[in-house]
Amino acid sequence: MSTAALMGSTAVFTNLTTLSVVAQETPVTGGTLIWGHSETVQNLDMHQTGTASTSRVLQNVHSSIVTVDANLNVIPGLAESFEEAPDGLTYTFKMRPGVKFHNGATLTATDAKYSFERCKDPATGAVNFEVFNNVASMETPDEMTLVIKMSQINAPFLSRLAENGAGVIMPKDSGDIQGTTPTGAGPFKFVSYEAGNAVTLARFDEYWDGPAYLDGVVAREITEPTVRLTGLRTGELHMINDIPPDRMEEIKGDTSLQTVSWFPLNFDFINMNNDFEPFKNPKVRQAFDMVIDKELLLQGALWGQGKITASPSYPTSSAYNTALLNRAQDIAGAKALLAEAGYAPGALKIVFKATTNYPYHIEAAQILVEWFREAGVELTIEQLTWADWLSQVWTDKDFEMSMMNFFGLWESDFLYYSLYHSTGGFNYRHINDPVIDELVTRARVTVDGTARADIYKQVQQRVFDEALDVVIWFRNGSAAAQTSVGGLDTLVHPNGNALQFHKVWLKA
């Protein structure tokens, strides 16, 4: 079994703290947990969705062929074993016997082959299609064996399959229903979705790793932080994620509640559409970076609940470029660069599209307006719902400037190929840099972990030097719950993003 693709990564969490947690007790079965979900769910098809808000729910519906342990080592999932050939060109997976899907079918290698072929097929519109770019063939020599042959080495292949987006196994021929009735082999089965309100899940008693304790989970979509917190305190909600940053210390000190916090949850960055004429000039992009005081923005918009960074790589990754430092705020220097690029004060009028799905993005944009005014740039904020942001910015790439955060991209190929390769599934900023394309492609065929990490450090340097995005900070993760909730120490997936309810329970 190979873990070479992990580049020697250690656990994502540099700090995982459970505060005011009730004493360990024996879990009991029963009850439906009401979760105040901080975001809204979109496309329910696990292949097509690119949003953490949706995958955070679907992580409980689906299982992947392999997964990761707490230290991000690839371990068996729906495959009870896997093997990589010495030449790195053949992967053999033995499916776990007796696994049931929610539709009653029994898992076979044919389901895995179907799922991966569907993800690879451009017609599917899967955001992780490029995971299978180097797959030459997929064969099922017997009912429980899948053999994947590569056209060339893809060092991160196993670790990319460890994320549900690419590695999820769906029942054969279920693609047409996945967007409305997601069906998998996870601990909970889908019951219903009321758009903009709630997703309801029910325990799947035949789950291969043992049934969950909870009868079900209702993920209520409550993006307004104060409303979410009020629902927790009144007992309307059993649990919420994303404690309002300005209330963090207060909630941690409340002995009537439990809190869990970890670092990091995600990274945030400011995006410039590289196909928008002013942003085709790197001097403009660099100037915009110089306008921003990252530490002050962190304090003002996020109440210090995080840490600034110039690199989006997880801080525990061997690929993290520690030599990168954020550009200091320099309004005069920014004005000079803009002048060199041909933009006098008042010449640039930029629309900043921010989504209300992340209230602190709105607050950050409001802070930016004044700094950009000082630099002679008129910044206008356009507030969008999550659905509108996804439609306009993500899908149509119809924006000038925006802000977003990404979750769970602990694997460097997932991060840099998806976000920065010209054909990457997450490249909504029209980034087309031949240097980066060459680097991330070369990283895929570089088996040596140290050498591969060095390549990704070069990618980070290139992103920074060209100011293709302005990386701002890592944000802390947090959740709060009533004392009736047990098993919170199992809630957070090792990727730092997904919430898994398999071992969470409610007191009778």
XYZ file of C-alpha atoms in Angstrom:
508
model
C 0.000 0.000 0.000
C 1.336 3.394 -0.941
C 1.165 6.649 0.963
C 3.834 8.364 -1.119
C 1.275 10.806 -2.437
C 0.874 12.360 0.987
C 4.284 14.013 0.953
C 4.792 13.207 4.609
C 1.814 15.295 5.686
C 0.902 15.383 9.328
C -2.517 16.023 10.789
C -4.379 19.071 9.529
C -5.314 20.223 12.987
C -2.667 22.184 14.821
C -5.138 22.693 17.630
C -8.264 20.694 18.423
C -9.887 21.665 21.687
C -13.115 20.477 23.274
C -14.240 22.771 26.051
C -16.960 22.378 28.691
C -17.664 18.866 27.430
C -19.722 16.549 29.586
C -18.002 13.529 31.108
C -17.622 10.421 28.966
C -20.762 8.321 29.015
C -22.002 5.243 27.217
C -23.647 6.256 23.914
C -27.327 5.552 23.496
C -29.320 5.055 20.317
C -32.187 7.294 19.312
C -33.206 10.857 18.730
C -32.890 13.258 15.822
C -30.183 15.874 16.052
C -31.120 19.357 14.836
C -28.038 21.025 13.425
C -27.875 24.743 12.703
C -25.892 24.631 9.464
C -24.138 27.925 8.753
C -24.482 27.621 4.981
C -27.015 26.714 2.333
C -26.939 23.486 0.346
C -26.863 23.556 -3.453
C -26.468 20.736 -5.995
C -26.904 17.405 -4.199
C -24.881 15.449 -6.770
C -21.569 14.686 -5.044
C -19.721 14.643 -8.355
C -21.035 17.999 -9.500
C -21.035 20.032 -6.318
C -18.049 22.249 -5.691
C -19.311 23.693 -2.428
C -18.245 22.697 1.054
C -21.728 23.635 2.258
C -23.182 20.716 0.303
C -20.351 18.223 0.728
C -20.448 18.777 4.495
C -23.917 17.227 4.457
C -23.279 14.623 1.751
C -20.180 13.351 3.575
C -22.709 11.519 5.760
C -24.595 10.042 2.777
C -21.645 8.720 0.790
C -18.533 6.657 1.433
C -15.381 6.674 -0.679
C -13.200 3.837 -1.917
C -10.398 4.900 0.438
C -10.270 7.465 3.213
C -7.731 9.017 5.591
C -6.914 8.603 9.250
C -6.305 11.424 11.726
C -2.801 11.920 10.315
C -4.038 12.018 6.705
C -2.615 8.618 5.844
C -4.660 6.857 3.161
C -6.493 3.860 4.634
C -9.176 1.448 3.333
C -12.737 2.642 2.926
C -15.212 0.811 0.707
C -12.179 -1.069 -0.553
C -10.960 -3.396 2.178
C -7.478 -3.308 0.621
C -5.591 -1.523 -2.124
C -2.227 -1.942 -3.763
C -0.090 0.239 -5.994
C 2.266 -1.475 -8.434
C 5.987 -0.665 -8.037
C 5.962 1.270 -11.313
C 3.069 3.442 -10.103
C 0.953 2.622 -13.151
C -1.517 0.080 -11.746
C -3.820 0.276 -8.729
C -5.745 -2.767 -7.529
C -8.687 -2.391 -5.154
C -10.480 -5.261 -3.416
C -14.013 -4.224 -2.528
C -15.328 -4.762 0.957
C -17.845 -7.666 0.878
C -21.433 -7.242 2.003
C -21.590 -3.438 1.733
C -25.118 -2.210 1.109
C -26.247 0.902 -0.731
C -29.261 2.865 0.430
C -31.277 1.470 -2.490
C -30.719 -2.082 -1.229
C -28.107 -3.072 -3.821
C -24.866 -4.747 -2.743
C -21.576 -3.056 -3.611
C -19.406 -4.612 -6.324
C -16.397 -3.474 -8.321
C -18.781 -2.579 -11.149
C -20.246 0.211 -8.995
C -16.782 1.643 -8.407
C -15.953 1.482 -12.121
C -19.250 3.167 -12.963
C -18.707 5.929 -10.400
C -15.192 6.758 -11.572
C -16.133 6.640 -15.245
C -19.026 8.971 -14.498
C -16.715 11.394 -12.671
C -14.231 11.295 -15.567
C -16.884 11.838 -18.264
C -16.955 15.551 -19.303
C -20.714 15.271 -19.816
C -21.178 14.748 -16.064
C -19.787 18.163 -15.189
C -17.846 16.761 -12.228
C -15.583 19.283 -10.524
C -12.989 16.570 -9.822
C -12.870 15.175 -13.349
C -9.116 15.839 -13.641
C -8.349 13.240 -10.944
C -8.868 10.650 -13.695
C -7.015 12.460 -16.489
C -4.209 9.897 -16.519
C -6.442 6.834 -16.210
C -5.970 4.659 -19.292
C -8.413 1.897 -18.359
C -10.550 0.464 -15.566
C -11.173 -3.274 -15.417
C -13.156 -5.619 -13.176
C -11.474 -9.054 -13.457
C -13.932 -10.377 -10.883
C -16.964 -9.114 -9.009
C -14.989 -7.570 -6.137
C -11.788 -6.368 -7.823
C -11.173 -3.064 -9.602
C -7.924 -2.568 -11.517
C -7.059 0.948 -12.654
C -4.254 1.348 -15.175
C -2.603 4.736 -15.660
C -1.130 6.181 -18.845
C 1.501 7.857 -16.689
C 2.292 8.163 -12.997
C -0.110 10.252 -10.932
C 1.534 10.445 -7.515
C -1.433 12.009 -5.647
C -4.005 9.610 -7.128
C -4.769 7.665 -3.931
C -5.017 10.741 -1.760
C -7.351 12.408 -4.279
C -9.609 9.332 -4.066
C -9.680 9.736 -0.286
C -11.925 12.759 -0.679
C -15.571 11.944 -1.322
C -15.780 14.222 -4.345
C -13.688 11.910 -6.532
C -13.575 8.679 -4.550
C -17.263 8.334 -3.712
C -18.872 5.112 -4.946
C -22.482 5.343 -6.103
C -24.761 2.490 -7.191
C -24.394 1.616 -10.867
C -26.632 3.705 -13.133
C -27.762 6.013 -10.305
C -26.334 9.184 -11.842
C -29.687 10.506 -13.038
C -31.107 10.645 -9.503
C -28.043 11.857 -7.576
C -28.927 15.541 -7.958
C -32.355 15.104 -6.383
C -32.039 11.916 -4.339
C -28.388 11.369 -3.404
C -27.864 7.663 -2.879
C -24.709 6.140 -1.460
C -23.306 3.765 1.124
C -22.820 6.186 4.011
C -24.135 6.035 7.597
C -27.207 8.163 6.795
C -29.632 8.017 3.905
C -31.209 11.036 2.270
C -34.851 11.730 3.135
C -35.683 15.200 1.833
C -34.420 18.630 0.961
C -36.439 21.805 1.327
C -34.441 24.374 -0.626
C -33.162 27.189 1.556
C -34.483 25.537 4.699
C -33.304 22.051 5.649
C -31.902 18.688 4.615
C -33.239 15.646 6.460
C -31.210 12.439 6.828
C -32.152 9.131 8.477
C -29.936 6.422 9.953
C -28.988 3.650 7.534
C -29.172 0.523 9.643
C -27.123 -1.555 7.189
C -24.130 0.791 7.114
C -20.998 -1.302 6.612
C -19.165 0.228 9.586
C -22.063 -0.225 12.007
C -25.238 1.847 12.335
C -25.147 5.369 13.721
C -26.536 6.141 17.163
C -28.817 8.930 15.956
C -32.146 8.167 14.322
C -31.481 11.069 12.024
C -30.014 14.509 11.413
C -31.837 17.618 10.258
C -29.446 20.217 8.826
C -31.299 23.520 9.110
C -29.772 26.253 6.983
C -29.222 29.358 9.123
C -26.606 31.658 7.640
C -27.226 34.560 10.043
C -24.834 33.991 12.981
C -26.949 35.610 15.709
C -30.074 33.669 14.702
C -28.047 30.447 14.731
C -26.698 31.141 18.199
C -30.114 32.140 19.537
C -31.557 28.850 18.274
C -28.889 26.950 20.186
C -29.474 28.830 23.413
C -33.250 28.458 23.285
C -32.973 24.714 22.671
C -34.409 24.895 19.163
C -31.070 23.535 17.885
C -28.883 20.808 19.389
C -25.721 21.982 17.636
C -24.367 24.724 15.410
C -21.190 25.086 13.418
C -19.393 28.432 13.014
C -19.811 30.157 16.354
C -20.138 33.898 15.619
C -16.549 35.179 15.865
C -17.483 38.171 18.007
C -19.176 35.826 20.517
C -16.473 33.162 20.650
C -15.004 33.911 24.071
C -18.447 34.374 25.581
C -19.656 30.991 24.325
C -16.472 29.198 25.368
C -17.065 30.479 28.893
C -20.685 29.326 29.008
C -20.760 26.134 31.083
C -24.264 25.303 29.808
C -22.799 24.637 26.353
C -20.025 22.577 24.801
C -17.625 24.010 22.246
C -15.175 22.469 19.825
C -12.602 24.569 17.982
C -9.786 23.723 15.618
C -7.251 25.361 13.322
C -7.545 25.685 10.413
C -11.014 25.248 8.993
C -10.231 26.848 5.647
C -8.308 29.590 3.920
C -9.811 32.801 2.546
C -8.616 34.740 -0.453
C -9.587 37.772 -2.495
C -10.118 37.002 -6.164
C -9.516 39.138 -9.226
C -10.912 38.045 -12.573
C -7.760 37.614 -14.644
C -9.803 38.059 -17.825
C -10.976 41.537 -16.751
C -8.797 44.090 -18.573
C -7.218 45.877 -15.555
C -6.390 42.561 -13.888
C -4.603 41.251 -16.957
C -1.775 43.520 -15.773
C 0.163 42.000 -12.826
C 1.015 45.498 -11.593
C -2.660 46.155 -10.943
C -3.053 42.857 -9.108
C 0.067 43.529 -7.025
C -1.154 47.045 -6.244
C -4.490 45.699 -5.052
C -2.631 43.307 -2.753
C -0.632 46.229 -1.343
C -3.802 48.147 -0.492
C -4.822 45.570 2.138
C -3.698 45.374 5.756
C -4.278 41.650 6.280
C -3.890 41.618 10.068
C -6.252 44.544 10.526
C -8.742 42.891 8.174
C -8.529 39.679 10.218
C -9.285 41.582 13.409
C -12.048 43.700 11.896
C -13.942 41.071 9.919
C -13.093 37.872 11.783
C -12.409 39.159 15.289
C -8.991 37.547 15.244
C -10.397 34.021 14.841
C -7.623 32.828 12.574
C -4.126 33.664 11.370
C -2.918 35.548 8.326
C -1.036 33.620 5.663
C 0.463 34.282 2.248
C 0.064 30.639 1.212
C -3.112 28.546 0.979
C -1.237 25.295 1.754
C -2.156 23.800 5.097
C 0.368 24.960 7.707
C 1.134 21.375 8.722
C 1.954 20.303 5.160
C 5.553 19.750 4.120
C 4.623 21.701 0.973
C 3.820 24.884 2.916
C 6.165 27.651 1.767
C 7.284 29.241 5.023
C 9.393 31.797 3.149
C 6.318 33.623 1.856
C 5.256 36.685 3.828
C 2.183 38.821 3.198
C 2.786 42.100 1.409
C 2.594 44.954 3.879
C -0.026 47.629 3.350
C 1.493 50.415 1.263
C -1.133 52.797 -0.120
C 1.445 55.139 -1.674
C 3.254 52.229 -3.288
C -0.031 50.859 -4.605
C -0.927 54.221 -6.171
C 2.502 54.357 -7.821
C 2.079 50.861 -9.290
C -1.383 51.737 -10.582
C 0.056 54.846 -12.216
C 2.734 52.721 -13.901
C -0.048 50.501 -15.201
C -1.812 53.560 -16.659
C -4.506 54.068 -14.038
C -4.626 57.509 -12.446
C -6.578 58.094 -9.199
C -10.290 57.762 -9.928
C -9.778 55.814 -13.136
C -10.637 52.402 -11.700
C -14.178 51.594 -10.656
C -14.445 47.990 -9.443
C -17.509 45.957 -8.473
C -16.797 43.585 -5.567
C -19.252 40.676 -5.484
C -19.551 39.148 -1.998
C -21.981 36.533 -0.769
C -24.195 36.911 2.272
C -23.613 33.181 2.826
C -20.420 34.302 4.573
C -21.346 37.402 6.595
C -17.715 38.114 7.402
C -17.026 38.463 3.665
C -19.486 41.359 3.609
C -17.770 42.899 6.610
C -14.350 42.437 4.973
C -15.570 44.103 1.773
C -16.895 47.062 3.730
C -13.464 47.537 5.311
C -11.761 47.275 1.918
C -13.883 50.085 0.460
C -12.132 52.751 2.529
C -8.611 51.477 1.860
C -9.240 51.360 -1.871
C -10.715 54.860 -1.768
C -7.418 56.054 -0.260
C -5.611 54.382 -3.155
C -7.822 56.181 -5.701
C -9.977 53.150 -6.551
C -13.757 53.195 -6.269
C -14.916 49.861 -4.877
C -18.641 49.099 -4.969
C -20.035 46.113 -3.053
C -22.672 43.914 -4.636
C -24.184 41.530 -2.078
C -25.289 38.188 -3.535
C -27.119 35.197 -2.159
C -25.094 31.974 -2.203
C -27.035 30.704 -5.219
C -26.454 33.935 -7.127
C -22.749 33.997 -6.225
C -22.336 30.432 -7.468
C -24.207 31.241 -10.665
C -22.479 34.530 -11.463
C -18.971 34.094 -10.065
C -18.349 30.346 -9.996
C -20.255 29.165 -13.061
C -20.421 32.171 -15.394
C -17.169 33.801 -14.195
C -19.056 37.088 -14.451
C -17.272 39.231 -11.896
C -14.469 41.715 -11.473
C -13.462 41.136 -7.855
C -14.739 38.789 -5.166
C -13.831 36.875 -2.028
C -14.129 33.194 -1.235
C -12.905 30.514 1.111
C -11.944 26.939 0.367
C -12.243 23.989 2.718
C -10.565 20.643 3.034
C -7.898 21.121 0.347
C -5.247 19.415 2.461
C -3.842 17.533 -0.530
C -1.604 19.786 -2.625
C -2.707 18.440 -6.000
C -6.342 19.007 -5.059
C -5.445 22.546 -4.026
C -3.129 23.717 -6.783
C -4.274 21.738 -9.796
C -7.959 22.375 -9.135
C -7.562 26.059 -8.331
C -4.661 27.209 -10.506
C -4.262 24.948 -13.534
C -5.836 26.559 -16.592
C -8.262 23.603 -16.878
C -8.763 23.067 -13.139
C -12.297 22.419 -11.948
C -12.083 25.215 -9.337
C -10.410 27.798 -11.607
C -13.185 30.376 -11.813
C -10.749 33.340 -11.988
C -9.641 32.737 -15.604
C -6.089 32.024 -14.461
C -4.017 30.830 -17.404
C -0.352 30.705 -16.413
C 1.865 28.322 -18.428
C 4.446 28.263 -15.631
C 1.901 27.019 -13.105
C 0.418 24.564 -15.588
C 3.857 23.037 -16.108
C 4.656 22.910 -12.404
C 1.436 21.254 -11.220
C 1.579 18.782 -14.105
C 5.174 17.894 -13.251
C 4.247 17.458 -9.582
C 1.818 14.702 -10.541
C 4.610 12.538 -11.947
C 7.072 13.319 -9.139
C 6.941 10.406 -6.719
C 9.610 11.608 -4.277
C 7.741 13.457 -1.546
C 10.398 16.071 -0.840
C 10.868 16.901 -4.507
C 7.131 17.145 -4.999
C 6.757 19.449 -2.015
C 9.466 21.695 -3.468
C 7.500 21.976 -6.715
C 4.418 23.122 -4.827
C 6.505 25.708 -3.007
C 7.436 27.075 -6.424
C 3.749 27.197 -7.328
C 3.016 29.211 -4.197
C 5.843 31.607 -5.021
C 4.488 32.075 -8.532
C 0.938 32.734 -7.304
C 2.333 35.289 -4.855
C 4.723 37.008 -7.261
C 2.015 37.381 -9.911
C -0.661 38.191 -7.289
C -3.036 35.828 -9.081
C -5.085 35.863 -5.882
C -4.587 37.668 -2.597
C -4.423 34.961 0.068
C -5.548 36.469 3.368
C -5.849 34.053 6.267
C -6.615 30.640 7.709
C -9.909 30.681 9.612
C -10.519 28.755 12.820
C -13.231 26.110 12.866
C -15.777 25.961 15.645
C -18.939 24.231 16.759
C -21.130 24.551 19.834
C -23.685 22.146 21.242
C -26.017 21.567 24.115
C -24.709 19.279 26.849
C -27.167 16.618 25.694
C -24.982 15.945 22.662
C -22.360 13.213 22.995
C -19.458 12.199 20.788
C -18.410 15.702 19.745
C -14.794 14.571 19.747
C -15.650 12.463 16.649
C -17.485 15.240 14.806
C -14.731 16.849 12.714
C -13.329 14.936 9.754
C -9.523 14.928 9.469
C -9.835 17.234 6.437
C -10.949 20.000 8.799
C -14.159 20.673 6.939
C -16.621 17.784 6.852
C -18.766 17.044 9.882
C -19.416 13.341 10.443
C -22.357 12.292 12.619
C -21.760 8.548 12.623
C -20.610 8.433 16.263
C -22.479 11.485 17.587
C -25.392 10.730 19.917
C -28.093 12.302 22.078
C -28.837 11.616 25.704
C -32.205 10.005 26.250
